[in-house]
mmCIF file of C-alpha atoms in Angstrom:
data_model
loop_
_atom_site.group_PDB
_atom_site.id
_atom_site.type_symbol
_atom_site.label_atom_id
_atom_site.label_comp_id
_atom_site.label_asym_id
_atom_site.label_seq_id
_atom_site.Cartn_x
_atom_site.Cartn_y
_atom_site.Cartn_z
ATOM 1 C CA UNK Z 1 -66.233 71.875 29.372
ATOM 2 C CA UNK Z 2 -64.365 73.267 27.531
ATOM 3 C CA UNK Z 3 -65.300 72.658 24.046
ATOM 4 C CA UNK Z 4 -62.385 70.874 21.281
ATOM 5 C CA UNK Z 5 -62.606 73.747 18.945
ATOM 6 C CA UNK Z 6 -61.184 76.086 22.280
ATOM 7 C CA UNK Z 7 -58.251 73.637 23.493
ATOM 8 C CA UNK Z 8 -57.376 71.529 20.454
ATOM 9 C CA UNK Z 9 -55.709 68.067 21.653
ATOM 10 C CA UNK Z 10 -53.384 66.198 18.926
ATOM 11 C CA UNK Z 11 -54.496 62.101 18.502
ATOM 12 C CA UNK Z 12 -51.993 62.086 21.519
ATOM 13 C CA UNK Z 13 -53.271 64.101 24.018
ATOM 14 C CA UNK Z 14 -50.369 66.985 23.876
ATOM 15 C CA UNK Z 15 -51.254 70.398 23.410
ATOM 16 C CA UNK Z 16 -51.669 71.618 19.504
ATOM 17 C CA UNK Z 17 -49.250 73.505 18.809
ATOM 18 C CA UNK Z 18 -46.574 73.186 21.768
ATOM 19 C CA UNK Z 19 -46.887 68.834 21.015
ATOM 20 C CA UNK Z 20 -46.416 68.513 24.809
ATOM 21 C CA UNK Z 21 -48.533 66.559 27.456
ATOM 22 C CA UNK Z 22 -48.707 67.237 30.780
ATOM 23 C CA UNK Z 23 -46.102 65.194 31.974
ATOM 24 C CA UNK Z 24 -42.992 66.502 29.329
ATOM 25 C CA UNK Z 25 -42.636 69.899 31.512
ATOM 26 C CA UNK Z 26 -41.272 70.884 34.342
ATOM 27 C CA UNK Z 27 -42.402 74.017 37.043
ATOM 28 C CA UNK Z 28 -39.412 75.650 36.222
ATOM 29 C CA UNK Z 29 -39.567 77.283 32.450
ATOM 30 C CA UNK Z 30 -36.656 78.745 30.078
ATOM 31 C CA UNK Z 31 -38.459 80.854 27.634
ATOM 32 C CA UNK Z 32 -35.269 81.722 23.569
ATOM 33 C CA UNK Z 33 -36.841 82.745 21.154
ATOM 34 C CA UNK Z 34 -34.994 81.187 18.313
ATOM 35 C CA UNK Z 35 -35.261 77.229 18.609
ATOM 36 C CA UNK Z 36 -31.374 76.939 18.089
ATOM 37 C CA UNK Z 37 -30.816 79.000 21.257
ATOM 38 C CA UNK Z 38 -32.656 75.549 22.791
ATOM 39 C CA UNK Z 39 -29.706 73.309 23.246
ATOM 40 C CA UNK Z 40 -27.516 75.786 23.805
ATOM 41 C CA UNK Z 41 -28.682 76.408 27.396
ATOM 42 C CA UNK Z 42 -29.450 72.648 27.221
ATOM 43 C CA UNK Z 43 -26.102 71.715 26.711
ATOM 44 C CA UNK Z 44 -24.887 72.370 30.174
ATOM 45 C CA UNK Z 45 -28.011 69.979 31.435
ATOM 46 C CA UNK Z 46 -26.108 66.912 33.766
ATOM 47 C CA UNK Z 47 -29.507 64.802 31.518
ATOM 48 C CA UNK Z 48 -32.405 65.092 29.043
ATOM 49 C CA UNK Z 49 -35.510 63.550 29.581
ATOM 50 C CA UNK Z 50 -37.559 64.407 26.517
ATOM 51 C CA UNK Z 51 -37.245 66.189 23.704
ATOM 52 C CA UNK Z 52 -39.684 67.154 21.300
ATOM 53 C CA UNK Z 53 -40.102 70.091 17.686
ATOM 54 C CA UNK Z 54 -43.302 71.376 15.953
ATOM 55 C CA UNK Z 55 -43.329 74.356 13.933
ATOM 56 C CA UNK Z 56 -40.623 77.028 15.613
ATOM 57 C CA UNK Z 57 -41.214 75.394 19.766
ATOM 58 C CA UNK Z 58 -39.094 73.437 20.694
ATOM 59 C CA UNK Z 59 -39.001 72.010 23.742
ATOM 60 C CA UNK Z 60 -36.885 69.488 25.997
ATOM 61 C CA UNK Z 61 -36.834 68.655 29.777
ATOM 62 C CA UNK Z 62 -34.148 67.783 31.432
ATOM 63 C CA UNK Z 63 -32.059 68.065 34.905
ATOM 64 C CA UNK Z 64 -29.121 70.636 35.873
ATOM 65 C CA UNK Z 65 -27.760 70.327 39.173
ATOM 66 C CA UNK Z 66 -30.678 68.138 41.018
ATOM 67 C CA UNK Z 67 -32.950 71.171 39.232
ATOM 68 C CA UNK Z 68 -36.463 69.811 36.684
ATOM 69 C CA UNK Z 69 -35.943 72.787 34.076
ATOM 70 C CA UNK Z 70 -37.507 72.573 30.917
ATOM 71 C CA UNK Z 71 -36.210 75.265 28.129
ATOM 72 C CA UNK Z 72 -38.784 76.043 25.068
ATOM 73 C CA UNK Z 73 -38.335 77.998 22.613
ATOM 74 C CA UNK Z 74 -41.125 80.771 21.146
ATOM 75 C CA UNK Z 75 -40.957 81.937 18.291
ATOM 76 C CA UNK Z 76 -41.105 85.601 17.519
ATOM 77 C CA UNK Z 77 -43.488 88.281 19.061
ATOM 78 C CA UNK Z 78 -46.449 88.708 20.940
ATOM 79 C CA UNK Z 79 -49.203 86.275 18.979
ATOM 80 C CA UNK Z 80 -46.472 83.483 19.879
ATOM 81 C CA UNK Z 81 -46.376 84.216 23.474
ATOM 82 C CA UNK Z 82 -49.659 83.905 23.244
ATOM 83 C CA UNK Z 83 -50.229 81.065 22.295
ATOM 84 C CA UNK Z 84 -47.095 79.104 24.714
ATOM 85 C CA UNK Z 85 -48.862 81.029 27.656
ATOM 86 C CA UNK Z 86 -52.179 79.600 26.896
ATOM 87 C CA UNK Z 87 -51.084 75.829 26.546
ATOM 88 C CA UNK Z 88 -48.532 75.965 28.894
ATOM 89 C CA UNK Z 89 -51.290 76.695 31.398
ATOM 90 C CA UNK Z 90 -52.995 74.429 29.882
ATOM 91 C CA UNK Z 91 -51.003 71.874 30.779
ATOM 92 C CA UNK Z 92 -51.202 72.470 34.262
ATOM 93 C CA UNK Z 93 -54.210 73.951 35.118
ATOM 94 C CA UNK Z 94 -56.474 71.842 32.874
ATOM 95 C CA UNK Z 95 -57.974 68.170 33.244
ATOM 96 C CA UNK Z 96 -57.235 67.359 29.464
ATOM 97 C CA UNK Z 97 -59.133 64.453 30.155
ATOM 98 C CA UNK Z 98 -62.855 66.397 31.283
ATOM 99 C CA UNK Z 99 -61.274 69.381 29.277
ATOM 100 C CA UNK Z 100 -62.800 70.965 32.754
ATOM 101 C CA UNK Z 101 -60.080 73.493 34.837
ATOM 102 C CA UNK Z 102 -58.482 71.621 38.168
ATOM 103 C CA UNK Z 103 -59.502 73.406 41.762
ATOM 104 C CA UNK Z 104 -56.006 73.221 43.090
ATOM 105 C CA UNK Z 105 -53.697 75.481 40.712
ATOM 106 C CA UNK Z 106 -50.365 75.532 39.794
ATOM 107 C CA UNK Z 107 -47.910 78.028 39.449
ATOM 108 C CA UNK Z 108 -45.052 77.803 36.831
ATOM 109 C CA UNK Z 109 -41.933 80.317 36.964
ATOM 110 C CA UNK Z 110 -40.907 81.330 33.523
ATOM 111 C CA UNK Z 111 -37.501 83.326 33.052
ATOM 112 C CA UNK Z 112 -36.818 84.421 28.801
ATOM 113 C CA UNK Z 113 -33.500 84.528 28.441
ATOM 114 C CA UNK Z 114 -32.050 87.100 25.175
ATOM 115 C CA UNK Z 115 -30.335 89.056 23.860
ATOM 116 C CA UNK Z 116 -30.303 92.961 22.876
ATOM 117 C CA UNK Z 117 -29.195 96.371 22.618
ATOM 118 C CA UNK Z 118 -29.261 98.871 25.502
ATOM 119 C CA UNK Z 119 -30.927 102.487 25.094
ATOM 120 C CA UNK Z 120 -28.905 104.485 27.690
ATOM 121 C CA UNK Z 121 -25.722 105.184 27.511
ATOM 122 C CA UNK Z 122 -24.968 103.744 30.647
ATOM 123 C CA UNK Z 123 -26.056 100.574 30.189
ATOM 124 C CA UNK Z 124 -22.886 99.016 28.542
ATOM 125 C CA UNK Z 125 -22.254 95.971 26.080
ATOM 126 C CA UNK Z 126 -22.335 92.562 27.565
ATOM 127 C CA UNK Z 127 -23.869 93.674 31.056
ATOM 128 C CA UNK Z 128 -27.052 91.905 32.153
ATOM 129 C CA UNK Z 129 -31.136 93.872 32.426
ATOM 130 C CA UNK Z 130 -33.771 92.691 33.557
ATOM 131 C CA UNK Z 131 -36.898 94.059 32.676
ATOM 132 C CA UNK Z 132 -38.529 95.666 35.787
ATOM 133 C CA UNK Z 133 -41.739 96.071 33.586
ATOM 134 C CA UNK Z 134 -42.409 95.321 30.412
ATOM 135 C CA UNK Z 135 -44.114 97.699 28.547
ATOM 136 C CA UNK Z 136 -46.861 96.464 25.634
ATOM 137 C CA UNK Z 137 -46.238 98.467 22.119
ATOM 138 C CA UNK Z 138 -48.278 95.201 20.052
ATOM 139 C CA UNK Z 139 -51.672 95.963 21.655
ATOM 140 C CA UNK Z 140 -52.269 91.291 22.057
ATOM 141 C CA UNK Z 141 -52.808 91.950 26.050
ATOM 142 C CA UNK Z 142 -55.899 94.262 25.307
ATOM 143 C CA UNK Z 143 -57.453 91.080 23.880
ATOM 144 C CA UNK Z 144 -58.528 89.804 27.817
ATOM 145 C CA UNK Z 145 -59.936 91.750 31.327
ATOM 146 C CA UNK Z 146 -56.025 93.272 32.124
ATOM 147 C CA UNK Z 147 -57.326 96.095 34.402
ATOM 148 C CA UNK Z 148 -55.880 94.181 37.370
ATOM 149 C CA UNK Z 149 -52.707 93.268 36.578
ATOM 150 C CA UNK Z 150 -52.021 96.938 34.074
ATOM 151 C CA UNK Z 151 -50.376 99.655 35.442
ATOM 152 C CA UNK Z 152 -52.203 102.737 34.075
ATOM 153 C CA UNK Z 153 -49.646 105.309 35.810
ATOM 154 C CA UNK Z 154 -47.460 104.346 33.612
ATOM 155 C CA UNK Z 155 -49.719 104.200 30.296
ATOM 156 C CA UNK Z 156 -50.735 107.316 30.648
ATOM 157 C CA UNK Z 157 -47.497 108.819 31.621
ATOM 158 C CA UNK Z 158 -46.058 106.985 28.748
ATOM 159 C CA UNK Z 159 -48.881 108.116 26.137
ATOM 160 C CA UNK Z 160 -48.030 111.948 26.799
ATOM 161 C CA UNK Z 161 -44.782 111.664 26.575
ATOM 162 C CA UNK Z 162 -44.654 110.548 23.468
ATOM 163 C CA UNK Z 163 -48.409 111.852 22.215
ATOM 164 C CA UNK Z 164 -49.304 108.497 21.634
ATOM 165 C CA UNK Z 165 -51.270 108.383 18.253
ATOM 166 C CA UNK Z 166 -54.468 106.446 19.872
ATOM 167 C CA UNK Z 167 -55.279 104.675 16.307
ATOM 168 C CA UNK Z 168 -52.585 102.286 17.652
ATOM 169 C CA UNK Z 169 -54.253 100.732 20.737
ATOM 170 C CA UNK Z 170 -53.271 102.238 24.109
ATOM 171 C CA UNK Z 171 -49.832 100.800 25.196
ATOM 172 C CA UNK Z 172 -49.790 98.435 28.308
ATOM 173 C CA UNK Z 173 -48.090 97.992 31.120
ATOM 174 C CA UNK Z 174 -47.001 94.979 32.918
ATOM 175 C CA UNK Z 175 -44.264 93.524 36.350
ATOM 176 C CA UNK Z 176 -42.706 91.174 36.268
ATOM 177 C CA UNK Z 177 -43.098 88.605 39.095
ATOM 178 C CA UNK Z 178 -41.490 89.992 42.398
ATOM 179 C CA UNK Z 179 -40.907 85.738 43.533
ATOM 180 C CA UNK Z 180 -38.404 85.801 40.355
ATOM 181 C CA UNK Z 181 -36.937 89.060 40.794
ATOM 182 C CA UNK Z 182 -35.434 88.724 44.130
ATOM 183 C CA UNK Z 183 -34.436 84.844 43.206
ATOM 184 C CA UNK Z 184 -31.840 86.341 40.095
ATOM 185 C CA UNK Z 185 -30.855 89.841 40.771
ATOM 186 C CA UNK Z 186 -27.733 90.847 41.311
ATOM 187 C CA UNK Z 187 -25.653 93.946 41.970
ATOM 188 C CA UNK Z 188 -24.421 93.809 39.015
ATOM 189 C CA UNK Z 189 -28.295 93.810 36.613
ATOM 190 C CA UNK Z 190 -29.168 96.941 35.363
ATOM 191 C CA UNK Z 191 -33.067 97.185 36.062
ATOM 192 C CA UNK Z 192 -35.609 99.016 33.196
ATOM 193 C CA UNK Z 193 -38.252 98.895 31.480
ATOM 194 C CA UNK Z 194 -38.073 96.641 28.647
ATOM 195 C CA UNK Z 195 -40.969 98.008 25.265
ATOM 196 C CA UNK Z 196 -42.639 95.196 23.396
ATOM 197 C CA UNK Z 197 -43.227 95.681 19.494
ATOM 198 C CA UNK Z 198 -45.352 94.068 17.654
ATOM 199 C CA UNK Z 199 -43.447 93.597 14.178
ATOM 200 C CA UNK Z 200 -39.348 94.371 13.603
ATOM 201 C CA UNK Z 201 -39.399 96.391 11.905
ATOM 202 C CA UNK Z 202 -42.107 99.640 11.300
ATOM 203 C CA UNK Z 203 -42.964 99.139 14.947
ATOM 204 C CA UNK Z 204 -39.703 99.839 15.825
ATOM 205 C CA UNK Z 205 -38.903 102.516 13.579
ATOM 206 C CA UNK Z 206 -37.106 100.742 10.100
ATOM 207 C CA UNK Z 207 -37.533 102.695 6.994
ATOM 208 C CA UNK Z 208 -37.100 100.429 4.426
ATOM 209 C CA UNK Z 209 -39.964 101.523 1.794
ATOM 210 C CA UNK Z 210 -42.685 102.520 3.651
ATOM 211 C CA UNK Z 211 -42.584 105.434 5.989
ATOM 212 C CA UNK Z 212 -43.758 104.973 8.925
ATOM 213 C CA UNK Z 213 -46.765 106.733 11.491
ATOM 214 C CA UNK Z 214 -44.375 108.344 14.235
ATOM 215 C CA UNK Z 215 -40.188 108.568 12.336
ATOM 216 C CA UNK Z 216 -39.396 110.628 16.080
ATOM 217 C CA UNK Z 217 -40.334 107.372 18.712
ATOM 218 C CA UNK Z 218 -37.800 105.892 19.516
ATOM 219 C CA UNK Z 219 -36.068 108.731 21.002
ATOM 220 C CA UNK Z 220 -39.365 109.473 22.237
ATOM 221 C CA UNK Z 221 -38.581 106.251 24.072
ATOM 222 C CA UNK Z 222 -34.612 106.911 24.465
ATOM 223 C CA UNK Z 223 -36.032 109.785 27.340
ATOM 224 C CA UNK Z 224 -38.780 107.821 28.563
ATOM 225 C CA UNK Z 225 -38.641 108.066 32.477
ATOM 226 C CA UNK Z 226 -41.479 107.169 35.027
ATOM 227 C CA UNK Z 227 -39.974 107.295 38.471
ATOM 228 C CA UNK Z 228 -35.915 107.741 37.508
ATOM 229 C CA UNK Z 229 -37.229 104.197 35.997
ATOM 230 C CA UNK Z 230 -36.300 104.425 31.185
ATOM 231 C CA UNK Z 231 -37.019 102.289 29.087
ATOM 232 C CA UNK Z 232 -33.949 99.743 28.556
ATOM 233 C CA UNK Z 233 -34.671 98.216 25.124
ATOM 234 C CA UNK Z 234 -37.716 97.157 22.586
ATOM 235 C CA UNK Z 235 -38.518 93.759 22.120
ATOM 236 C CA UNK Z 236 -40.486 91.478 20.981
ATOM 237 C CA UNK Z 237 -41.985 89.011 24.222
ATOM 238 C CA UNK Z 238 -41.622 90.740 27.390
ATOM 239 C CA UNK Z 239 -44.213 92.751 27.576
ATOM 240 C CA UNK Z 240 -46.392 89.819 26.415
ATOM 241 C CA UNK Z 241 -44.858 87.176 28.586
ATOM 242 C CA UNK Z 242 -45.837 89.319 31.688
ATOM 243 C CA UNK Z 243 -49.050 89.826 31.022
ATOM 244 C CA UNK Z 244 -49.996 86.473 30.554
ATOM 245 C CA UNK Z 245 -48.258 84.795 33.274
ATOM 246 C CA UNK Z 246 -49.659 87.911 35.857
ATOM 247 C CA UNK Z 247 -53.266 87.109 35.039
ATOM 248 C CA UNK Z 248 -53.231 83.472 34.373
ATOM 249 C CA UNK Z 249 -51.039 83.356 38.016
ATOM 250 C CA UNK Z 250 -47.446 82.251 36.339
ATOM 251 C CA UNK Z 251 -44.593 83.664 37.697
ATOM 252 C CA UNK Z 252 -42.667 85.496 35.269
ATOM 253 C CA UNK Z 253 -39.326 87.082 34.757
ATOM 254 C CA UNK Z 254 -37.113 88.693 31.085
ATOM 255 C CA UNK Z 255 -33.282 88.773 31.178
ATOM 256 C CA UNK Z 256 -31.441 89.831 28.462
ATOM 257 C CA UNK Z 257 -27.213 89.672 27.665
ATOM 258 C CA UNK Z 258 -26.616 93.444 25.916
ATOM 259 C CA UNK Z 259 -24.774 92.411 22.940
ATOM 260 C CA UNK Z 260 -24.864 97.085 21.200
ATOM 261 C CA UNK Z 261 -25.706 99.820 22.575
ATOM 262 C CA UNK Z 262 -27.873 102.351 20.585
ATOM 263 C CA UNK Z 263 -26.550 105.441 22.021
ATOM 264 C CA UNK Z 264 -22.689 105.046 22.060
ATOM 265 C CA UNK Z 265 -22.701 103.453 19.031
ATOM 266 C CA UNK Z 266 -21.039 100.167 20.494
ATOM 267 C CA UNK Z 267 -20.269 96.143 19.970
ATOM 268 C CA UNK Z 268 -20.003 93.373 22.406
ATOM 269 C CA UNK Z 269 -16.514 91.842 21.638
ATOM 270 C CA UNK Z 270 -18.066 88.651 21.720
ATOM 271 C CA UNK Z 271 -21.153 88.162 22.485
ATOM 272 C CA UNK Z 272 -21.609 85.089 22.598
ATOM 273 C CA UNK Z 273 -19.689 84.811 25.468
ATOM 274 C CA UNK Z 274 -22.426 87.612 27.213
ATOM 275 C CA UNK Z 275 -24.649 85.029 26.024
ATOM 276 C CA UNK Z 276 -23.483 82.150 27.600
ATOM 277 C CA UNK Z 277 -22.373 83.313 31.075
ATOM 278 C CA UNK Z 278 -26.377 85.271 31.315
ATOM 279 C CA UNK Z 279 -26.407 81.376 30.469
ATOM 280 C CA UNK Z 280 -25.121 80.045 33.345
ATOM 281 C CA UNK Z 281 -25.770 82.501 35.573
ATOM 282 C CA UNK Z 282 -29.325 82.315 35.361
ATOM 283 C CA UNK Z 283 -29.419 78.067 35.510
ATOM 284 C CA UNK Z 284 -27.170 78.561 38.798
ATOM 285 C CA UNK Z 285 -29.681 80.589 40.438
ATOM 286 C CA UNK Z 286 -32.753 78.382 38.942
ATOM 287 C CA UNK Z 287 -30.826 75.920 41.007
ATOM 288 C CA UNK Z 288 -30.851 77.257 43.766
ATOM 289 C CA UNK Z 289 -26.351 77.155 43.910
#
């Protein structure tokens, strides 16, 4: 039995951080970072059956063209992903009354929709990027046993290419769900490696008043390639989502609307339109349209 200190429940039986019970979530889930973006997606729904929020974790579940979908805000960073994915898994794969894992496990379909800047000149603003791989620079996933889901060939190549300082811990690489990749892909979507940092400033190469360990890391990432697959963008969630989903048996895919191109110095003339188009595209794919 899982102890109450390990799986914390609220007085109403909901999981501690997400404030959700099993009946509140669909098996098709969209992640966003910002809680204010939840309703930017659910505004397209035909109906909303449930809505709740606790801290930065906001959830709305409803129907889009006959498909039941939940939209959940995760907040920022791999640490929040650790909370969200473990609690979602508990909702479908642990009997919350007996505190025992279920004999028959459920696989959720999880798609992250975000915005990002491209690192490559040939990925223009207003395009969509699908993360074929997540490259974790954050170390969160290494608290778990990840050998069965990590791709050591890419990890080793990246460590060598960047002359990675081992004191920061070894980066990890995980892959998207092939099932969701086939469902969502189209000829117009770019694919590549999404790097996931553990912070916004120093971990992403930003310098304010503190010097950073490797001021050339971003340039090294820009020109890294493994079997002609390059790092397309840098953010703070994808690798953690991929790794935990793979370990727990869920399907995960990360999509980004590119609103800036660092290589060319360009920015989208209408970033809100680009995001809305990605939302509409993803919802229709999930609904089978």
